Tab-separated table of C-alpha atoms in Angstrom:
chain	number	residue	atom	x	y	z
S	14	UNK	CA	-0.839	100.657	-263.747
S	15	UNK	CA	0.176	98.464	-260.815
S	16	UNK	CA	2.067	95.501	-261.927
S	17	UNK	CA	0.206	92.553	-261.339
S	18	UNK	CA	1.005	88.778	-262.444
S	19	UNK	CA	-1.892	86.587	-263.060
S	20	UNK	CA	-1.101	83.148	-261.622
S	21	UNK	CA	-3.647	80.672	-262.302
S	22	UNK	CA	-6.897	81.856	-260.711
S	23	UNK	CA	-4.731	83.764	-257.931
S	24	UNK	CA	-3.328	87.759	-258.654
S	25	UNK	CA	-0.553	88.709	-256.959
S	26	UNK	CA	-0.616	92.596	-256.569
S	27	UNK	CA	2.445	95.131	-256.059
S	28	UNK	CA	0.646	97.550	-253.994
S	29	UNK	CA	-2.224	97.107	-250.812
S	30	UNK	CA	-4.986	99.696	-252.814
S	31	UNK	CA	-5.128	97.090	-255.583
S	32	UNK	CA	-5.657	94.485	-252.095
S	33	UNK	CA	-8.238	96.622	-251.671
S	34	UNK	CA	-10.025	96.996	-254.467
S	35	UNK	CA	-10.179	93.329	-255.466
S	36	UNK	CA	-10.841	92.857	-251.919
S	37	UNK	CA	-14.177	95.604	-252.073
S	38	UNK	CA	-15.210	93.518	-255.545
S	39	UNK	CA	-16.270	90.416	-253.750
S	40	UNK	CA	-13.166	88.879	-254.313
S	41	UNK	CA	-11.828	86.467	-251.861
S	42	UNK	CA	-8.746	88.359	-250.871
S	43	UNK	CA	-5.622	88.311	-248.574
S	44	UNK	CA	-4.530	91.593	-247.857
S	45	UNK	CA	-1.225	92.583	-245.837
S	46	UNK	CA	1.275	95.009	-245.260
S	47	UNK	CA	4.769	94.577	-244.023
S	48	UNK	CA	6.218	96.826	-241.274
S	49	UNK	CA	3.619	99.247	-240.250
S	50	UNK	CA	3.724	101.109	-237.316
S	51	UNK	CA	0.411	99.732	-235.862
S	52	UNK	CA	1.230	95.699	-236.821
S	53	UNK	CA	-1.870	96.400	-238.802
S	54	UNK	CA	-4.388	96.940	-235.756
S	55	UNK	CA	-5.575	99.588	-237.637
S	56	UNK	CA	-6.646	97.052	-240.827
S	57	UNK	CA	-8.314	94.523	-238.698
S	58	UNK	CA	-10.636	97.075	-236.529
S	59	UNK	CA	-11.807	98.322	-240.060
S	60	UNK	CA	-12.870	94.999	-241.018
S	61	UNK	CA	-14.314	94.405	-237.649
S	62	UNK	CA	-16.207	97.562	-237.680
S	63	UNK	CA	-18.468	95.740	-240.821
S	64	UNK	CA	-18.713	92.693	-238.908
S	65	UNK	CA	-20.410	94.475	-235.732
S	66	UNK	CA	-22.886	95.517	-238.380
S	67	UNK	CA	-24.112	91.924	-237.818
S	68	UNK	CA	-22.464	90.343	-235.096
S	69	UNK	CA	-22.328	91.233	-231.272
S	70	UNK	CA	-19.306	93.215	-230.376
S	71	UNK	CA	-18.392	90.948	-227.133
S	72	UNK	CA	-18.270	87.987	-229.167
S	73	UNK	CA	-15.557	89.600	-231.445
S	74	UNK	CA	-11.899	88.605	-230.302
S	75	UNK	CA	-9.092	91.545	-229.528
S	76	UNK	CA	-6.613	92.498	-232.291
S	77	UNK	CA	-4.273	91.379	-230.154
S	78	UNK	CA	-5.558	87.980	-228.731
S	79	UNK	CA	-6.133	87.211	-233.015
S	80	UNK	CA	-2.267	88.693	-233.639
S	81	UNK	CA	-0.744	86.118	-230.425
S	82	UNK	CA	-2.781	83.158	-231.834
S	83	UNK	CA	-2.144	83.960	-236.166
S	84	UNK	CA	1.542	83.782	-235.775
S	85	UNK	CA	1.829	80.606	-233.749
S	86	UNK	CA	-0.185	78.982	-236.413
S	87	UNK	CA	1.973	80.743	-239.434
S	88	UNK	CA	5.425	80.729	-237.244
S	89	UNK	CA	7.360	77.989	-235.169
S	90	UNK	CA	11.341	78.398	-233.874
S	91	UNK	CA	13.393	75.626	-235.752
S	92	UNK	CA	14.923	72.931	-233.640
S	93	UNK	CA	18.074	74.803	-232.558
S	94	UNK	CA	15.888	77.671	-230.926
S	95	UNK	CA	13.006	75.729	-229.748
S	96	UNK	CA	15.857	73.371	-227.830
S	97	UNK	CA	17.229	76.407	-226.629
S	98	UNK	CA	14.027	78.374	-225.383
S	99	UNK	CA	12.987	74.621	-223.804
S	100	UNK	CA	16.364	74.915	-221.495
S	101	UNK	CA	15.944	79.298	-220.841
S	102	UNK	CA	12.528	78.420	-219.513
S	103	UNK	CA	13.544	75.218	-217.551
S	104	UNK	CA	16.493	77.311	-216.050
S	105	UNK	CA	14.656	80.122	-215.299
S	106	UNK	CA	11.757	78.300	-213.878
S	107	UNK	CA	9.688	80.280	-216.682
S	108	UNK	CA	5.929	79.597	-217.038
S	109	UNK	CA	4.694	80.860	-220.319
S	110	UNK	CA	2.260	83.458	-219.713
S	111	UNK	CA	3.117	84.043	-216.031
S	112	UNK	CA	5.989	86.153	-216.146
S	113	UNK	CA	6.498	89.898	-217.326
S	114	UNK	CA	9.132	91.366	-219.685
S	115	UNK	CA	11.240	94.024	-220.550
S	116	UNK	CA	13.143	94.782	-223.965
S	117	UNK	CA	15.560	98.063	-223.982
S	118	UNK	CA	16.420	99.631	-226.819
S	119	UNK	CA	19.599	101.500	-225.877
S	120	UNK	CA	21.509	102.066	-229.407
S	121	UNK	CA	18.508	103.144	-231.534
S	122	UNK	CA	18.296	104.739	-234.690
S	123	UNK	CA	21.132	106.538	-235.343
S	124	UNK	CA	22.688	106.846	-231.820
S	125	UNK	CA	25.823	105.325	-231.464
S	126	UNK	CA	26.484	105.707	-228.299
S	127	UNK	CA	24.765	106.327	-224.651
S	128	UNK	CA	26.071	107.666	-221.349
S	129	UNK	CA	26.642	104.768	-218.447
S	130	UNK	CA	24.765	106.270	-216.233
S	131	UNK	CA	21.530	107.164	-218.638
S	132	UNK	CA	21.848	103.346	-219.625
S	133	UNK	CA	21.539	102.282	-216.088
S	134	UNK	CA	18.586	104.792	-214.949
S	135	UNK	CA	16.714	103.038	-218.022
S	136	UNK	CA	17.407	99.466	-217.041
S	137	UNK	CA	16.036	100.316	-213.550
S	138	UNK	CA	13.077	101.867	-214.982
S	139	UNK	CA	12.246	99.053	-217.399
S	140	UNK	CA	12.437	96.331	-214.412
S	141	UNK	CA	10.711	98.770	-212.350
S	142	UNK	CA	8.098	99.700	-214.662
S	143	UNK	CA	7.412	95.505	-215.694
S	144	UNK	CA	7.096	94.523	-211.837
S	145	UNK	CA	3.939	97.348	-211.972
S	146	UNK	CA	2.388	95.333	-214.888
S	147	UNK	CA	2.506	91.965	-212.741
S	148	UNK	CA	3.922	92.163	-209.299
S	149	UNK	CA	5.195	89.651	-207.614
S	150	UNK	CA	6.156	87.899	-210.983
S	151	UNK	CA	9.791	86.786	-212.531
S	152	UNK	CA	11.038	89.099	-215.012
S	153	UNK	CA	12.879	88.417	-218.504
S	154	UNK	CA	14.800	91.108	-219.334
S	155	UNK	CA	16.099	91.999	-222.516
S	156	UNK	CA	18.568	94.448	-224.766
S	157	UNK	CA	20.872	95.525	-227.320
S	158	UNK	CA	23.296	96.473	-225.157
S	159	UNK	CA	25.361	93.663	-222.419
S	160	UNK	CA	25.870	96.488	-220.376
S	161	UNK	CA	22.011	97.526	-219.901
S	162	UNK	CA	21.728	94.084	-219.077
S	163	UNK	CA	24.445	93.988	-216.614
S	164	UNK	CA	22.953	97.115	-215.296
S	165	UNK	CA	19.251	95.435	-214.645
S	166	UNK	CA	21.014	92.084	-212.854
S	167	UNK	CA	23.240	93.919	-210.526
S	168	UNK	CA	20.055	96.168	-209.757
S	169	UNK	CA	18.541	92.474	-209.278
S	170	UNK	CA	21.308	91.316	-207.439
S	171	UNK	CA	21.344	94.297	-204.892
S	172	UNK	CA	17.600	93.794	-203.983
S	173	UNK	CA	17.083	90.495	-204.146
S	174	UNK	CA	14.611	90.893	-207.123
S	175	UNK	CA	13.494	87.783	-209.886
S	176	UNK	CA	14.992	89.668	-212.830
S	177	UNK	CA	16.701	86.788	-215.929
S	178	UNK	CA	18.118	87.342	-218.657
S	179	UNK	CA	19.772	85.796	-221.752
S	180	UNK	CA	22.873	88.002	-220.026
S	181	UNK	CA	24.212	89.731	-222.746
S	182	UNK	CA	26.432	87.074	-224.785
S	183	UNK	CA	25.375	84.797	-227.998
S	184	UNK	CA	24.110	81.874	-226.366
S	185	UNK	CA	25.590	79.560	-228.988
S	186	UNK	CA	29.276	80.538	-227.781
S	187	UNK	CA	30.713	80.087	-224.901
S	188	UNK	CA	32.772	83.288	-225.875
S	189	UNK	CA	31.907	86.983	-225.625
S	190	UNK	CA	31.115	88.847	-229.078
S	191	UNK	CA	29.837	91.373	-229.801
S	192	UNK	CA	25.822	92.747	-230.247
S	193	UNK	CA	24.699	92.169	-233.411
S	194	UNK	CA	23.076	95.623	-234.805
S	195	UNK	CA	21.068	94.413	-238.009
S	196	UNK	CA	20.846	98.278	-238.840
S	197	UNK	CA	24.402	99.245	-238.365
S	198	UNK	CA	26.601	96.252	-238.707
S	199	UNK	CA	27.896	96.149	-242.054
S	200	UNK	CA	28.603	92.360	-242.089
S	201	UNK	CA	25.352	90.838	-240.924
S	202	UNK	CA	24.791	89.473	-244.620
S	203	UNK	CA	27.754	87.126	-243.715
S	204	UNK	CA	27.346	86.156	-240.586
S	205	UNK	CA	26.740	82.941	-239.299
S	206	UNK	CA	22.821	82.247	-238.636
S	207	UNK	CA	23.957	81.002	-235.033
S	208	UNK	CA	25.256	84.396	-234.479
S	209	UNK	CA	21.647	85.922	-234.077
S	210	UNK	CA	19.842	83.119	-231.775
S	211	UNK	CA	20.287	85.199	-228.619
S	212	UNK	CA	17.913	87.687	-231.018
S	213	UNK	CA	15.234	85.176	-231.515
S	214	UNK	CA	15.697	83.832	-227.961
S	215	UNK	CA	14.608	87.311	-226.836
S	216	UNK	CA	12.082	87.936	-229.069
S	217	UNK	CA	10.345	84.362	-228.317
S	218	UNK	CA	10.921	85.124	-224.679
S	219	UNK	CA	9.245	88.267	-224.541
S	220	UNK	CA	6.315	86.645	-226.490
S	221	UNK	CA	6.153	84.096	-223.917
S	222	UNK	CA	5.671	86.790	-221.028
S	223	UNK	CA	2.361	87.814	-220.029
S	224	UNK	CA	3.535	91.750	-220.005
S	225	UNK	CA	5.738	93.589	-221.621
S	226	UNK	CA	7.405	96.893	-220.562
S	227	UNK	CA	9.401	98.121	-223.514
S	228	UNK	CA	11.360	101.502	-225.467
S	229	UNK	CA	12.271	102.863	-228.367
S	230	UNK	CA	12.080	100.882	-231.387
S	231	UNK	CA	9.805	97.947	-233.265
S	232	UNK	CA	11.262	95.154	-231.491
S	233	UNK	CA	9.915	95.745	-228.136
S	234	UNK	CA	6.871	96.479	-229.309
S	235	UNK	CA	6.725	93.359	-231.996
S	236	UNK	CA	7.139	90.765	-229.056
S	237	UNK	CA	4.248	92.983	-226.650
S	238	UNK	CA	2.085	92.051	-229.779
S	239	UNK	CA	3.500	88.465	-229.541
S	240	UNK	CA	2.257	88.394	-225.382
S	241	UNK	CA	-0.781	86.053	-224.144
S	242	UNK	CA	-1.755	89.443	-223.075
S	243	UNK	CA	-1.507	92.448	-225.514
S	244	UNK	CA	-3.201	95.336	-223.516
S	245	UNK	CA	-0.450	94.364	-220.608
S	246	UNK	CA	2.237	96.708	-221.798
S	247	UNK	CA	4.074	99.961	-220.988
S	248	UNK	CA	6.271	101.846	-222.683
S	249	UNK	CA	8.455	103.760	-220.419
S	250	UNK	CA	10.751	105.473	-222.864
S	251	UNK	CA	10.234	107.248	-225.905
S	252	UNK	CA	12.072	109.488	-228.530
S	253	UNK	CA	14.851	110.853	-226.030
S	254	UNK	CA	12.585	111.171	-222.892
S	255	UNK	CA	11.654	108.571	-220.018
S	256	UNK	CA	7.481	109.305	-220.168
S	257	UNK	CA	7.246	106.637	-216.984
S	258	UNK	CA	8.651	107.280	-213.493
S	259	UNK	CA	7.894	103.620	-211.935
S	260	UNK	CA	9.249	102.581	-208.928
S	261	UNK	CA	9.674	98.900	-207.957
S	262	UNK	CA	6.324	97.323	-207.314
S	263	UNK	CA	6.469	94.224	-204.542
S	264	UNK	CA	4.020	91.050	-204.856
S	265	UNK	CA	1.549	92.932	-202.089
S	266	UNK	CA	1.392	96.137	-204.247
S	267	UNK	CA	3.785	97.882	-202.163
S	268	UNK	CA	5.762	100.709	-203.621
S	269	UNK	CA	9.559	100.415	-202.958
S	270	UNK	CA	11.994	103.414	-204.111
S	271	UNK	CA	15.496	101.297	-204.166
S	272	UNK	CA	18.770	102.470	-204.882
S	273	UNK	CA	20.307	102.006	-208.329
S	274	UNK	CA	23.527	100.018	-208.646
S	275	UNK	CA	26.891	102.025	-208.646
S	276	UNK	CA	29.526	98.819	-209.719
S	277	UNK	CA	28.099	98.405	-213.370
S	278	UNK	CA	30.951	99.128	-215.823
S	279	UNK	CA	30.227	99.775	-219.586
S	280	UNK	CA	30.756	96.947	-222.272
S	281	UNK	CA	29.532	97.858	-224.909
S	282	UNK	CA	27.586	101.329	-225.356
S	283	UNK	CA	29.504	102.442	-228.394
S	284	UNK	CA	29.439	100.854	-231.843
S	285	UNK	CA	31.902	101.945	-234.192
């Protein structure tokens, strides 16, 4: 029997079929799960499927415009982050909503380390593949890695391209460190909180986009779901394969094959 803890008139259940069940009884009922692979998408068009029963599918909103909306009314960034979004976005000339992103995951899982060159070909594809989701716009990019990030400026750099980033370095130092792996560093527990705003900075900046090109990994994904658009998104690398072959995309839909940078030098694409 499910362990269960009565608390008042509320019950607090250990397990979502219990959720359910309570849930099927007429019981008014919140139901969640925690980390699953479709943010719960799956949930939500089950519940919508018995409203349609009664109510006209157009006027029922997208999982994802309810998902962008729900966690700006559950979720704010405390003072330190908001302050330092505010300046990214002043800097940056950032409009929310009116830029694209890109988040690469280049030390995921159990990889500890990538070749240079592999880490560069994916930087260039991510920027590539976000100026096809809204050409002409700015770009954010973001990644585990300083040197992906390296990688996607100098590409910027060479071309002449609107590609920003945090750029690789905790924003609350004016010192290098190194990337903070939640999953592999064996001292996050005791780390200073400051240590991870350049995280959160990228995760509210890629929520702020409009689009979202994105990898391996739930983080890329968590901030498309985060997006004022949610159906704006491409992933252009999965598992150990690139499944996307964009090539930069200019303002007037022109297709431009450029060359990839040859100067970027590796920083940090090993983590003992």
């Amino acid at each position: 029997e499910p362990l269960k803890k009565e608390i008042g008139i509320r019950v607090m259940c250990s397990n979502f079929e219990q959720g359910e069940a309570l849930l099927k009884g007429g019981k008014r009922t919140v139901v969640f799960k925690i980390q699953t692979p479709s943010s719960g998408e799956d949930l939500y068009r089950d519940e919508q499927m018995k409203v349609t029963q009664s109510v006209e599918t157009e006027s029922i909103s997208t999982y994802q415009t309810v998902f962008h909306q729900l966690f700006r009314q559950f979720f704010q960034p405390v003072p330190r982050i908001a302050d330092l979004l505010d300046m990214r976005m002043k800097e940056y000339n950032l409009i929310p909503g009116k830029y694209a992103a890109v988040h690469l995951r280049a030390l995921y899982g159990n990889r500890v380390h990538r070749d240079l060159q592999e880490v560069v070909e994916l930087a260039v594809l991510g920027v590539n593949c976000a100026s096809n989701l809204l050409p002409g716009a700015p770009i954010y990019f973001a990644s585990d890695t300083s040197t992906a990030v390296v990688a996607a400026h100098s590409y910027a750099q060479m071309h002449d391209l609107p590609v920003v980033s945090v750029d690789g370095y905790n924003i609350s130092s004016a010192n290098k460190v190194d990337r903070i792996h939640l999953d592999k560093d064996p001292g996050w527990k005791t780390r200073n909180v400051s240590e991870f705003d350049s995280t959160f900075v990228d995760l509210y900046m890629l929520a702020q986009s409009k689009c979202v090109a994105y990898s391996n990994g739930g983080f890329g994904t968590f901030g498309s779901m985060l997006s004022y658009d949610g159906d704006c998104k491409m992933r252009f690398f999965k598992g150990k394969k690139k499944i996307r072959r964009c090539v930069w995309m200019s303002a007037d839909r022109q297709r431009h094959n450029l060359e990839l940078p040859q100067n970027v030098t590796s920083l940090d694409l090993e983590i003992s």
